[in-house]
Amino acid sequence: KGGNHNSETRKKKVCLLSATVPTRGSCCNFIHSVEFQLQHFISKMRRRTEAQASNNEPVNADRKDPDQRLHSQAAAEGRVSYSSVLMIVGKCLLLIIFIPPFLNYASLQREGQMLFPKDGQIVDVGLGQKMHLLCKGQGRPVVILDAPAGMSSDVWLHVQESVATLTKVCTYDRMGLGFSKRLMQNETTGTEKVWGMSTTGRMVDDLHRLLQAAEIAKPFILVGSELGTLNGRFYSHIHDVQVSDLVLIDPIPEDVFEDDQWKEYWYGKLLPSLQTRQFSAATGLSRMLIILGVIEPTIKGENVSEEVIQRQKYLLSNPAHQSSAVDEHYFLNESAAQVRDITQFKPLSSRTSVSVITGDSFDQQIPEHLNQMVAKLQKTFLEESYPSANHVHIKGADRRMIYNKPSAISQHLRKLVNQRQAKQQSE
């Protein structure tokens, strides 16, 4: 029995890593159908070639020299052979074009059910939308974590587990990311008339309905990273009584897209690379590259479970997730403009404390002059918008700190939770 169990476990892993189709019969039928049609086409072309060769021969062909007849037959066979080679090449190209996307789609259907987080839940937030919410721990105040642009809730793995020993901590997938399915283009909710798709205004509206539907206790601590900081600021200014503490991890300055060099990097380099990743996922190429080890998950290490690693591979191969990631980056400029407008219209409540966590640079993988520009804009906007904010600096960190240096983030959040809990007990 132990041998059988290990065998079954290995089969499941192989199915996740490779492009195994859940219904083998459907795949075989598809391949046989393609082969049959190609063989029929080859036979038809061969008969046509032979007929043309016989028609081109003169009526007195039987009087030809035997060597000439042999030469004519060899030429006809050569044409048939060349045609056969072309047909074989065409057959291979068809298989390369159609089979990987088909296998990838079939595997995604199966993996989506197997890899859904065991503690997660799908919450109906109204307007025909459903979102994925994952909460761990018990107690108050509740901590809400909002991920960077294009990333699922898995990026908060270590932070959530650490803080959940003190209180309830919730992560969620924004619409279109992870396990939160985005509405199709022909479906409508009415909110797009106010806020565009994949912009901060729309995300905050989704988050507000999610927290209401899940009956999350208020006030809570709202934590955002990168794009999540724009969402956190927007939410805190609109629903100020619901947020006791706002934590901004590597915040994006609102004026960053007014710099031409930054726009050139964002829309000229970063966005095209994300669009390439989306195309690779749609064609099934990403799955093959993952199997070959060319593409690796973002979150990895000894403390990362196999389930989380497999879930990241699943999302890398998922064109719907990658499409939403592209949209969030594309509309980030509009999101920043929305936050600028709302902060001018409605100031933050004095009852909401603000903490800012930054590293040595915004992104260690971009040119230094861009990091210096972002740091300068960050300093200016924080002095103007949140002059009394508690500033925490993490040495050697950048915008990936939430999964590369999670202990420093967790330490600050645990301190905030302890302070709020002590205040609640004193009251």
PDB file of C-alpha atoms in Angstrom, residues 16 41 68 74 127 235 255 320 322 328 376 416:
ATOM      1  CA  LEU A  16       1.194  19.357 -12.380  1.00  0.00           C
ATOM      2  CA  PHE A  41      -4.564  15.380 -47.941  1.00  0.00           C
ATOM      3  CA  GLN A  68      14.046   8.639 -70.985  1.00  0.00           C
ATOM      4  CA  ALA A  74      12.282   9.388 -61.364  1.00  0.00           C
ATOM      5  CA  LEU A 127     -22.804  42.424  -9.087  1.00  0.00           C
ATOM      6  CA  TYR A 235      -9.515  53.308   0.772  1.00  0.00           C
ATOM      7  CA  ASP A 255       3.955  62.179  -9.778  1.00  0.00           C
ATOM      8  CA  ALA A 320      -6.123  35.066 -17.556  1.00  0.00           C
ATOM      9  CA  GLN A 322      -1.148  37.252 -16.809  1.00  0.00           C
ATOM     10  CA  GLU A 328      -2.799  46.593 -13.658  1.00  0.00           C
ATOM     11  CA  LYS A 376      13.274  61.893  -4.262  1.00  0.00           C
ATOM     12  CA  LEU A 416       1.228  47.680  15.612  1.00  0.00           C
TER      13      LEU A 416
END
